[in-house]
Every structure is written in C-alpha cells, then in structure tokens.
CSV table of C-alpha atoms in Angstrom, one decimal:
chain,number,residue,atom,x,y,z
A,1,UNK,CA,-26.3,-42.3,-37.3
A,2,UNK,CA,-22.5,-42.7,-37.0
A,3,UNK,CA,-20.3,-44.6,-39.4
A,4,UNK,CA,-16.6,-45.1,-39.7
A,5,UNK,CA,-16.7,-44.8,-43.4
A,6,UNK,CA,-19.4,-43.5,-45.8
A,7,UNK,CA,-18.9,-44.2,-49.5
A,8,UNK,CA,-20.9,-42.1,-52.0
A,9,UNK,CA,-21.5,-44.3,-55.1
A,10,UNK,CA,-22.4,-48.0,-55.3
A,11,UNK,CA,-20.6,-48.7,-58.5
A,12,UNK,CA,-17.6,-50.8,-59.2
A,13,UNK,CA,-15.1,-48.7,-57.2
A,14,UNK,CA,-17.4,-47.9,-54.3
A,15,UNK,CA,-18.4,-51.5,-53.7
A,16,UNK,CA,-14.8,-52.7,-54.1
A,17,UNK,CA,-13.7,-50.2,-51.5
A,18,UNK,CA,-16.6,-51.1,-49.1
A,19,UNK,CA,-15.4,-54.6,-48.3
A,20,UNK,CA,-11.8,-53.6,-47.6
A,21,UNK,CA,-12.4,-50.7,-45.2
A,22,UNK,CA,-13.2,-52.5,-42.0
A,23,UNK,CA,-15.3,-50.9,-39.3
A,24,UNK,CA,-18.8,-49.7,-39.8
A,25,UNK,CA,-19.3,-48.9,-43.5
A,26,UNK,CA,-22.3,-47.4,-45.4
A,27,UNK,CA,-22.5,-47.2,-49.2
A,28,UNK,CA,-25.0,-44.7,-50.6
A,29,UNK,CA,-26.4,-44.4,-54.1
A,30,UNK,CA,-29.3,-42.5,-55.6
A,31,UNK,CA,-30.0,-45.3,-58.2
A,32,UNK,CA,-32.6,-47.9,-57.6
A,33,UNK,CA,-29.9,-50.7,-57.5
A,34,UNK,CA,-26.2,-51.1,-57.0
A,35,UNK,CA,-23.8,-51.6,-59.9
A,36,UNK,CA,-26.1,-50.3,-62.7
A,37,UNK,CA,-23.1,-49.6,-65.1
A,38,UNK,CA,-21.7,-53.0,-64.3
A,39,UNK,CA,-25.0,-54.5,-65.3
A,40,UNK,CA,-25.0,-53.0,-68.8
A,41,UNK,CA,-21.3,-53.4,-69.5
A,42,UNK,CA,-19.9,-55.8,-72.0
A,43,UNK,CA,-23.2,-56.4,-73.7
A,44,UNK,CA,-24.5,-57.7,-70.3
A,45,UNK,CA,-21.5,-60.0,-69.7
A,46,UNK,CA,-19.1,-57.4,-68.1
A,47,UNK,CA,-15.7,-57.0,-69.5
A,48,UNK,CA,-14.4,-57.0,-65.9
A,49,UNK,CA,-10.6,-56.6,-66.6
A,50,UNK,CA,-7.9,-57.1,-69.1
A,51,UNK,CA,-5.0,-59.6,-69.0
A,52,UNK,CA,-2.6,-56.9,-70.2
A,53,UNK,CA,-3.6,-54.0,-67.9
A,54,UNK,CA,-0.6,-51.8,-67.1
A,55,UNK,CA,0.0,-48.1,-66.5
A,56,UNK,CA,0.6,-47.4,-70.2
A,57,UNK,CA,-3.1,-48.2,-70.9
A,58,UNK,CA,-4.3,-45.2,-68.9
A,59,UNK,CA,-4.6,-41.5,-69.6
A,60,UNK,CA,-4.0,-38.8,-66.9
A,61,UNK,CA,-2.3,-35.5,-66.5
A,62,UNK,CA,0.1,-37.5,-64.3
A,63,UNK,CA,0.7,-40.8,-66.0
A,64,UNK,CA,2.6,-42.1,-63.0
A,65,UNK,CA,-0.3,-41.7,-60.5
A,66,UNK,CA,-2.0,-45.0,-61.3
A,67,UNK,CA,1.1,-47.1,-60.9
A,68,UNK,CA,0.9,-47.7,-57.2
A,69,UNK,CA,-2.7,-48.8,-57.0
A,70,UNK,CA,-2.4,-51.0,-60.2
A,71,UNK,CA,0.7,-52.7,-58.8
A,72,UNK,CA,-0.8,-53.5,-55.4
A,73,UNK,CA,-4.1,-54.9,-56.8
A,74,UNK,CA,-3.6,-56.4,-60.3
A,75,UNK,CA,-5.9,-58.0,-62.8
A,76,UNK,CA,-4.9,-61.4,-61.5
A,77,UNK,CA,-6.0,-60.5,-58.0
A,78,UNK,CA,-9.4,-59.7,-59.4
A,79,UNK,CA,-9.4,-62.9,-61.5
A,80,UNK,CA,-8.7,-64.8,-58.2
A,81,UNK,CA,-11.7,-63.1,-56.6
A,82,UNK,CA,-13.9,-64.1,-59.5
A,83,UNK,CA,-12.6,-67.6,-59.3
A,84,UNK,CA,-13.4,-67.9,-55.6
A,85,UNK,CA,-17.0,-67.0,-56.3
A,86,UNK,CA,-17.0,-69.7,-59.0
A,87,UNK,CA,-17.9,-67.3,-61.8
A,88,UNK,CA,-16.9,-68.8,-65.2
A,89,UNK,CA,-15.1,-66.4,-67.6
A,90,UNK,CA,-13.4,-66.4,-71.0
A,91,UNK,CA,-11.0,-64.2,-72.9
A,92,UNK,CA,-12.0,-62.4,-76.0
A,93,UNK,CA,-9.7,-60.4,-78.3
A,94,UNK,CA,-6.8,-58.3,-76.9
A,95,UNK,CA,-6.9,-59.8,-73.4
A,96,UNK,CA,-10.5,-58.8,-72.6
A,97,UNK,CA,-12.0,-61.0,-69.9
A,98,UNK,CA,-15.8,-61.5,-69.8
A,99,UNK,CA,-18.2,-63.5,-67.7
A,100,UNK,CA,-19.5,-66.6,-69.4
A,101,UNK,CA,-22.9,-65.9,-67.9
A,102,UNK,CA,-24.2,-62.5,-66.8
A,103,UNK,CA,-22.7,-59.2,-65.5
A,104,UNK,CA,-25.1,-59.6,-62.6
A,105,UNK,CA,-22.8,-62.3,-61.3
A,106,UNK,CA,-20.1,-59.6,-60.7
A,107,UNK,CA,-22.6,-57.3,-59.0
A,108,UNK,CA,-23.7,-60.2,-56.8
A,109,UNK,CA,-20.1,-61.1,-56.0
A,110,UNK,CA,-19.4,-57.6,-54.8
A,111,UNK,CA,-22.6,-57.4,-52.8
A,112,UNK,CA,-21.8,-60.7,-51.1
A,113,UNK,CA,-18.3,-59.5,-50.2
A,114,UNK,CA,-19.9,-56.3,-48.8
A,115,UNK,CA,-22.3,-58.3,-46.8
A,116,UNK,CA,-19.6,-60.6,-45.4
A,117,UNK,CA,-17.7,-57.5,-44.4
A,118,UNK,CA,-20.7,-56.0,-42.7
A,119,UNK,CA,-21.1,-53.0,-45.0
A,120,UNK,CA,-24.5,-51.5,-45.4
A,121,UNK,CA,-26.0,-50.4,-48.7
A,122,UNK,CA,-28.6,-47.7,-49.1
A,123,UNK,CA,-30.0,-47.1,-52.6
A,124,UNK,CA,-32.6,-44.5,-53.7
A,125,UNK,CA,-30.8,-42.2,-51.3
A,126,UNK,CA,-30.0,-38.6,-52.2
A,127,UNK,CA,-27.3,-36.4,-50.7
A,128,UNK,CA,-28.7,-33.1,-49.6
A,129,UNK,CA,-26.0,-31.5,-47.5
A,130,UNK,CA,-22.3,-32.3,-46.7
A,131,UNK,CA,-20.0,-30.4,-44.4
A,132,UNK,CA,-16.6,-31.0,-42.6
A,133,UNK,CA,-16.5,-31.5,-38.9
A,134,UNK,CA,-13.7,-31.7,-36.4
A,135,UNK,CA,-13.9,-35.4,-36.4
A,136,UNK,CA,-14.8,-36.1,-40.0
A,137,UNK,CA,-17.9,-35.3,-42.0
A,138,UNK,CA,-21.6,-34.7,-41.5
A,139,UNK,CA,-24.2,-35.6,-44.2
A,140,UNK,CA,-27.9,-35.1,-44.6
A,141,UNK,CA,-29.6,-37.5,-47.0
A,142,UNK,CA,-33.1,-38.2,-48.2
A,143,UNK,CA,-33.8,-41.9,-47.9
A,144,UNK,CA,-37.2,-43.0,-49.3
A,145,UNK,CA,-38.7,-39.6,-48.4
A,146,UNK,CA,-37.2,-39.3,-45.0
A,147,UNK,CA,-34.4,-36.9,-44.0
A,148,UNK,CA,-31.5,-38.7,-42.2
A,149,UNK,CA,-28.5,-37.2,-40.6
A,150,UNK,CA,-25.2,-39.1,-40.7
A,151,UNK,CA,-21.6,-38.7,-39.5
A,152,UNK,CA,-18.4,-40.4,-40.5
A,153,UNK,CA,-14.7,-40.2,-40.0
A,154,UNK,CA,-13.9,-41.1,-43.7
A,155,UNK,CA,-15.8,-40.1,-46.8
A,156,UNK,CA,-15.1,-41.8,-50.1
A,157,UNK,CA,-16.1,-40.2,-53.4
A,158,UNK,CA,-17.0,-43.0,-55.8
A,159,UNK,CA,-19.8,-41.5,-57.8
A,160,UNK,CA,-18.1,-41.7,-61.2
A,161,UNK,CA,-18.1,-39.1,-63.9
A,162,UNK,CA,-20.6,-37.6,-66.3
A,163,UNK,CA,-20.8,-40.5,-68.8
A,164,UNK,CA,-24.3,-42.0,-69.6
A,165,UNK,CA,-26.5,-39.6,-67.7
A,166,UNK,CA,-29.5,-41.7,-68.4
A,167,UNK,CA,-28.0,-44.2,-65.9
A,168,UNK,CA,-27.9,-41.4,-63.3
A,169,UNK,CA,-24.4,-40.1,-63.9
A,170,UNK,CA,-23.8,-36.6,-62.6
A,171,UNK,CA,-20.8,-34.4,-61.7
A,172,UNK,CA,-21.4,-34.8,-58.0
A,173,UNK,CA,-17.9,-36.0,-57.2
A,174,UNK,CA,-16.5,-32.9,-58.9
A,175,UNK,CA,-18.8,-30.6,-56.9
A,176,UNK,CA,-17.8,-32.1,-53.6
A,177,UNK,CA,-14.1,-32.1,-54.5
A,178,UNK,CA,-14.4,-28.3,-55.3
A,179,UNK,CA,-16.2,-27.8,-52.0
A,180,UNK,CA,-13.1,-29.1,-50.2
A,181,UNK,CA,-10.6,-27.3,-52.3
A,182,UNK,CA,-9.5,-30.1,-54.7
A,183,UNK,CA,-8.8,-29.2,-58.3
A,184,UNK,CA,-10.6,-30.6,-61.3
A,185,UNK,CA,-8.9,-31.1,-64.6
A,186,UNK,CA,-10.8,-30.5,-67.8
A,187,UNK,CA,-13.5,-33.2,-68.3
A,188,UNK,CA,-14.8,-34.5,-71.6
A,189,UNK,CA,-16.6,-37.5,-73.1
A,190,UNK,CA,-14.2,-40.4,-73.9
A,191,UNK,CA,-14.5,-43.8,-75.5
A,192,UNK,CA,-17.3,-42.3,-77.6
A,193,UNK,CA,-18.3,-42.3,-81.3
A,194,UNK,CA,-17.3,-39.6,-83.7
A,195,UNK,CA,-20.1,-37.5,-85.4
A,196,UNK,CA,-20.1,-35.7,-88.8
A,197,UNK,CA,-22.5,-32.7,-89.3
A,198,UNK,CA,-23.2,-33.6,-92.9
A,199,UNK,CA,-24.3,-37.2,-92.1
A,200,UNK,CA,-21.8,-38.2,-94.8
A,201,UNK,CA,-21.8,-41.9,-93.7
A,202,UNK,CA,-25.5,-42.4,-93.3
A,203,UNK,CA,-25.8,-44.6,-96.3
A,204,UNK,CA,-23.0,-46.8,-94.9
A,205,UNK,CA,-24.7,-47.3,-91.6
A,206,UNK,CA,-24.0,-50.9,-90.3
A,207,UNK,CA,-20.9,-51.5,-92.5
A,208,UNK,CA,-17.9,-52.6,-90.4
A,209,UNK,CA,-14.3,-53.7,-91.1
A,210,UNK,CA,-10.9,-54.0,-89.5
A,211,UNK,CA,-9.1,-50.6,-89.7
A,212,UNK,CA,-6.3,-48.5,-88.2
A,213,UNK,CA,-7.3,-45.1,-86.9
A,214,UNK,CA,-4.6,-42.6,-86.1
A,215,UNK,CA,-3.9,-39.0,-85.2
A,216,UNK,CA,-0.7,-37.3,-84.3
A,217,UNK,CA,-0.7,-38.8,-80.9
A,218,UNK,CA,-1.5,-42.5,-81.3
A,219,UNK,CA,-2.9,-45.3,-83.4
A,220,UNK,CA,-5.3,-48.2,-82.8
A,221,UNK,CA,-6.0,-51.3,-84.9
A,222,UNK,CA,-9.5,-52.6,-84.2
A,223,UNK,CA,-12.9,-52.8,-85.8
A,224,UNK,CA,-14.4,-49.7,-87.4
A,225,UNK,CA,-18.2,-49.3,-87.7
A,226,UNK,CA,-20.1,-46.7,-89.9
A,227,UNK,CA,-23.2,-45.3,-88.3
A,228,UNK,CA,-25.9,-42.9,-89.5
A,229,UNK,CA,-24.3,-40.3,-87.3
A,230,UNK,CA,-20.6,-41.0,-88.1
A,231,UNK,CA,-18.0,-43.5,-87.0
A,232,UNK,CA,-18.0,-46.0,-84.1
A,233,UNK,CA,-16.5,-49.3,-83.2
A,234,UNK,CA,-13.5,-50.1,-80.9
A,235,UNK,CA,-10.9,-48.3,-83.0
A,236,UNK,CA,-12.9,-45.1,-83.0
A,237,UNK,CA,-13.8,-45.3,-79.3
A,238,UNK,CA,-10.1,-45.8,-78.4
A,239,UNK,CA,-8.9,-42.8,-80.6
A,240,UNK,CA,-11.7,-40.5,-79.2
A,241,UNK,CA,-9.8,-40.3,-75.9
A,242,UNK,CA,-6.9,-38.8,-77.7
A,243,UNK,CA,-8.8,-36.5,-80.1
A,244,UNK,CA,-9.7,-32.8,-79.8
A,245,UNK,CA,-12.2,-30.8,-81.7
A,246,UNK,CA,-11.1,-29.6,-85.1
A,247,UNK,CA,-8.4,-32.2,-85.5
A,248,UNK,CA,-8.0,-34.6,-88.5
A,249,UNK,CA,-7.9,-38.3,-88.1
A,250,UNK,CA,-6.4,-40.8,-90.5
A,251,UNK,CA,-8.3,-44.0,-91.4
A,252,UNK,CA,-6.4,-46.9,-92.9
A,253,UNK,CA,-8.9,-49.3,-94.5
A,254,UNK,CA,-6.3,-51.9,-95.4
A,255,UNK,CA,-4.0,-52.1,-92.4
A,256,UNK,CA,-3.0,-55.7,-92.9
A,257,UNK,CA,-3.3,-56.1,-96.7
A,258,UNK,CA,-0.5,-55.6,-99.2
A,259,UNK,CA,-3.1,-54.2,-101.6
A,260,UNK,CA,-0.7,-52.9,-104.2
A,261,UNK,CA,0.8,-56.3,-104.7
A,262,UNK,CA,-2.6,-57.9,-104.8
A,263,UNK,CA,-3.9,-55.6,-107.5
A,264,UNK,CA,-0.8,-55.8,-109.6
A,265,UNK,CA,-1.0,-59.6,-109.5
A,266,UNK,CA,-4.6,-59.5,-110.4
A,267,UNK,CA,-3.9,-57.1,-113.3
A,268,UNK,CA,-1.8,-59.9,-114.8
A,269,UNK,CA,-4.2,-62.7,-114.1
A,270,UNK,CA,-7.5,-61.0,-114.9
A,271,UNK,CA,-7.0,-57.6,-116.3
A,272,UNK,CA,-10.5,-57.4,-117.8
A,273,UNK,CA,-12.1,-57.4,-114.3
A,274,UNK,CA,-13.4,-54.0,-113.1
A,275,UNK,CA,-11.1,-52.4,-110.4
A,276,UNK,CA,-14.1,-51.9,-108.1
A,277,UNK,CA,-15.1,-55.6,-108.5
A,278,UNK,CA,-11.6,-56.6,-107.3
A,279,UNK,CA,-11.7,-54.1,-104.4
A,280,UNK,CA,-15.0,-55.5,-103.3
A,281,UNK,CA,-13.2,-58.8,-102.7
A,282,UNK,CA,-11.2,-57.1,-99.9
A,283,UNK,CA,-13.5,-54.3,-98.7
A,284,UNK,CA,-17.3,-54.2,-98.1
A,285,UNK,CA,-19.1,-53.6,-101.4
A,286,UNK,CA,-21.2,-50.7,-100.1
A,287,UNK,CA,-18.0,-49.0,-98.9
A,288,UNK,CA,-16.3,-49.5,-102.3
A,289,UNK,CA,-19.3,-48.0,-104.0
A,290,UNK,CA,-19.2,-45.0,-101.7
A,291,UNK,CA,-15.4,-44.5,-102.1
A,292,UNK,CA,-15.7,-44.7,-105.9
A,293,UNK,CA,-17.4,-41.3,-105.8
A,294,UNK,CA,-14.5,-39.6,-104.0
A,295,UNK,CA,-11.4,-41.7,-105.0
A,296,UNK,CA,-10.5,-42.4,-108.7
A,297,UNK,CA,-11.1,-46.1,-109.3
A,298,UNK,CA,-12.8,-46.2,-112.7
A,299,UNK,CA,-12.0,-48.8,-115.4
A,300,UNK,CA,-10.6,-52.3,-115.5
A,301,UNK,CA,-7.5,-53.6,-113.8
A,302,UNK,CA,-5.7,-53.6,-117.1
A,303,UNK,CA,-6.3,-49.8,-117.3
A,304,UNK,CA,-4.4,-49.1,-114.1
A,305,UNK,CA,-0.7,-48.1,-114.1
A,306,UNK,CA,1.5,-48.8,-111.2
A,307,UNK,CA,1.3,-45.1,-110.4
A,308,UNK,CA,-2.5,-45.2,-110.4
A,309,UNK,CA,-2.5,-48.3,-108.1
A,310,UNK,CA,-0.1,-46.6,-105.7
A,311,UNK,CA,-2.3,-43.5,-105.5
A,312,UNK,CA,-5.3,-45.7,-104.8
A,313,UNK,CA,-3.5,-47.6,-102.1
A,314,UNK,CA,-2.4,-44.3,-100.5
A,315,UNK,CA,-5.9,-43.0,-100.5
A,316,UNK,CA,-7.3,-46.2,-98.9
A,317,UNK,CA,-4.5,-46.3,-96.3
A,318,UNK,CA,-4.6,-42.6,-95.3
A,319,UNK,CA,-8.2,-41.4,-95.6
A,320,UNK,CA,-8.2,-38.0,-93.9
A,321,UNK,CA,-11.4,-37.1,-92.1
A,322,UNK,CA,-12.3,-34.3,-89.7
A,323,UNK,CA,-15.1,-35.2,-87.3
A,324,UNK,CA,-17.4,-32.4,-86.3
A,325,UNK,CA,-17.6,-33.8,-82.7
A,326,UNK,CA,-18.5,-36.8,-80.7
A,327,UNK,CA,-21.8,-38.1,-79.4
A,328,UNK,CA,-20.9,-36.7,-76.0
A,329,UNK,CA,-21.7,-38.0,-72.5
A,330,UNK,CA,-24.9,-39.5,-73.8
A,331,UNK,CA,-23.1,-42.6,-75.2
A,332,UNK,CA,-19.6,-42.1,-73.8
A,333,UNK,CA,-18.3,-45.1,-71.8
A,334,UNK,CA,-16.2,-43.0,-69.5
A,335,UNK,CA,-15.3,-39.4,-68.6
A,336,UNK,CA,-11.8,-38.2,-69.4
A,337,UNK,CA,-10.3,-36.0,-66.7
A,338,UNK,CA,-11.7,-35.4,-63.2
A,339,UNK,CA,-10.3,-34.8,-59.7
A,340,UNK,CA,-6.8,-33.6,-60.0
A,341,UNK,CA,-4.3,-36.3,-59.0
A,342,UNK,CA,-1.9,-33.6,-57.7
A,343,UNK,CA,-4.4,-33.3,-54.8
A,344,UNK,CA,-4.5,-37.0,-53.9
A,345,UNK,CA,-2.1,-39.6,-52.6
A,346,UNK,CA,-1.3,-42.2,-55.2
A,347,UNK,CA,-0.9,-44.8,-52.4
A,348,UNK,CA,-4.0,-44.2,-50.4
A,349,UNK,CA,-6.3,-42.1,-52.7
A,350,UNK,CA,-6.7,-39.7,-49.8
A,351,UNK,CA,-6.9,-35.9,-50.4
A,352,UNK,CA,-3.5,-34.4,-49.3
A,353,UNK,CA,-5.1,-31.4,-47.5
A,354,UNK,CA,-8.4,-32.9,-46.3
A,355,UNK,CA,-7.8,-35.8,-43.9
A,356,UNK,CA,-10.4,-38.6,-44.3
A,357,UNK,CA,-11.5,-37.6,-47.8
A,358,UNK,CA,-10.8,-40.1,-50.5
A,359,UNK,CA,-11.6,-40.2,-54.3
A,360,UNK,CA,-11.6,-43.4,-56.4
A,361,UNK,CA,-12.6,-44.8,-59.8
A,362,UNK,CA,-13.8,-42.7,-62.7
A,363,UNK,CA,-14.2,-39.6,-60.5
A,364,UNK,CA,-10.4,-39.3,-60.6
A,365,UNK,CA,-8.3,-38.1,-63.5
A,366,UNK,CA,-7.3,-41.6,-64.6
A,367,UNK,CA,-9.0,-43.0,-67.7
A,368,UNK,CA,-8.4,-46.4,-69.2
A,369,UNK,CA,-8.6,-47.7,-72.7
A,370,UNK,CA,-11.5,-49.7,-74.0
A,371,UNK,CA,-11.4,-53.4,-73.0
A,372,UNK,CA,-11.7,-53.8,-69.2
A,373,UNK,CA,-9.1,-51.3,-68.2
A,374,UNK,CA,-11.5,-48.9,-66.5
A,375,UNK,CA,-13.0,-51.7,-64.4
A,376,UNK,CA,-9.4,-52.6,-63.3
A,377,UNK,CA,-8.8,-49.0,-62.3
A,378,UNK,CA,-12.0,-49.2,-60.2
A,379,UNK,CA,-10.9,-52.4,-58.5
A,380,UNK,CA,-7.3,-51.1,-57.9
A,381,UNK,CA,-8.2,-47.7,-56.7
A,382,UNK,CA,-11.1,-49.0,-54.5
A,383,UNK,CA,-8.7,-51.5,-53.0
A,384,UNK,CA,-6.1,-48.8,-52.4
A,385,UNK,CA,-8.5,-46.6,-50.5
A,386,UNK,CA,-10.2,-49.4,-48.6
A,387,UNK,CA,-7.0,-50.9,-47.3
A,388,UNK,CA,-5.7,-47.4,-46.4
A,389,UNK,CA,-8.8,-46.7,-44.4
A,390,UNK,CA,-8.6,-50.2,-42.7
A,391,UNK,CA,-5.0,-49.4,-41.7
A,392,UNK,CA,-5.7,-46.0,-40.1
C-alpha cells in the first residue's frame, strides 16, 4: 500500500500535521484510540494553548529553534480553528485556555479535519520494521493481527516522548531517529513532582498554598501542593524542568505577604497572642504546626524581638530543600530533551541529512512550560511539517 505521507503517532502533533500535508496520508498509532493524551489533559477539559505563548516559554539546547514554527502558526491561529468548530472555551489563570466542555471536543475537531483532508487513521497498529528506500520509506506493520507492508515518500515521527508510559508512551521516535543518524539530547522527566526519600511531608499531604519556588536558574510563582511523596502543584512542576539531581531548591511560603510588618503591627495590637496562632492566619495551620518543629516560633508575639521576627521571615521566605528525585516518567507531563534540533530544519521540521524524514511535537528537543505551551508546540510544529510536505 503506497502513501505520500505516513505519520507515526496519532497525538496532537501527528493529527495536526495530517490535515495539512495534502496527498494520500496515513496516520498510525498503537493505541486503541487517537489523542489519548489529549483526552486526559487539563482534567478532561484540555488546556489546548496559552494566550502568552512565545519562544521564551520553551526549553531546548537551541532556544531559537522553536521561533519559526511558533511565529507561523500562533495560539490565535489555533483559537480560530477551535472557534470554527464552535467549541466553547474559557481562560483560567496565566493565560491558560480550556474547553468549557470536554477535551474530546478537541480530538473530534482534529479527526474531522483529518477526514475532510482525506487522511486515513489506523489505530491498534504496531510498527514492526522500517527501512529507507530510493524513493522514501518502507514499513511493515501489524494491524489487528495481520502483517501489512507500506511505502511512503514522507515519514513523520510524532510518537512523543517517554512520559506517562501507562498511556503507551515509548522511546520509539528516538530509536527511529538514531536508526537514520539523528542525534538525541539527554532525556528526562519534566513537569513532574519532586520526591523526598524520608517522606518528610507525608503528614502534610493535601495542604496547598501559593508559593514561589526557585533555584539558581529561574523562579515560579504558583500553587504548591504537599503530597505523601513530596511536593507537587504548578510551581513544582514548572521548576522540575530546570532542576537536576542533588540541587537545592528555595521555597518562599510568603511571596506576596509583608509578614514582618504584619507581625510587628500585631505585636503592638495583640501581643499576648501566640506567634503560631498569628501565623496560622496567613499559612495553613497544619503547615505552621509542622514548621514549628524546625523553625523557632515559640512564645507570644510580645516575646518576639525585631531580630527574631526577621529571622522567622527569612526562614519562611527561603526554605532550603533538597529533593531526592522526581516521580519520573510515570507521572511526568512531558519529556525534556529529544531529537537534536541541530539535525532538523526549524522551518520544515525535516531531517537535514535524510530527505523526507520529519520530526514534530514532544519527540523533538523542545519542551514547553506547564499551561498549554506543549500543546501549542504540537500545533505549530505539526503545521510546519504538514505545510512543508504539501509544498514539496
């Protein structure tokens, strides 16, 4: 069976690419349905892009690589597509855009666009063999127990990274890239919770609050969540992409509170009140109780000198912690690293030394922040490859 383009992976990037390619297009996935990661995203409502998406929100060994694709297919282009399909949406915090209804609406939209473009979709299909030919590529696949031989002029790697293996994620894109001589940068779990070997926060599981998490590279102000394994929440997931094993992190529990002034004023107005009681007005009570065992905060407000209050505020605004690790690919939202952008064209996503081979989405060494940025990279890179193939 001969196709112009075969796309491996029926996720966000693969489906986006499929309806821009033109010609006879086949999308293959080993899962039972297309868009499984889309389906579970955003609590089932799909945080499909971000109003503020720009190159600075992405990590890569080459921070300039993503600029071309993002500029030629922006968040507003995708919002227009969503609008044409009459999918209602809303903005949450920090520019995050979600469906009012279900993430399944985004999947259906992409499948409708594929159908309109004449692209075929095969699910429950496993790749068994792949080789280069003079005119393109030859593939052998197992489709519902039958071996099928395929050929194509263009092959697109859109199988994603290693994150969430229970959803079927594998390193297939990296294996194929290596087969054809493309480099792979170091990969690691990203947008993932921190763990602590001593379960030090087990008693705080479920406690959350706004916080600022920092390391020597960057800082994020978003919610922090204590878990029985360690730390999670948006601020943690964001920082995890910039963290390496053995490094300290700084946790500011009072990022927007002038706590020294508050405590000094309360010392005048109600000095007999216990310091921990006053702190519990500004921080979760369970957290104050926990911290009281490691930070001096005994006695009443009247007992506290300015120097003591300053030390307390310093401790709460720069709590130094050293995670033992992360929860890994099991819960990571994305994979950091991937197919080396040095080996790809930033305009077309085509391999520089392998004509007809393209790589898009999470498989590539471009990783977005939490909040719809990785979906936008999928849309933009899928569009870049699809339109390049259509123009060949």
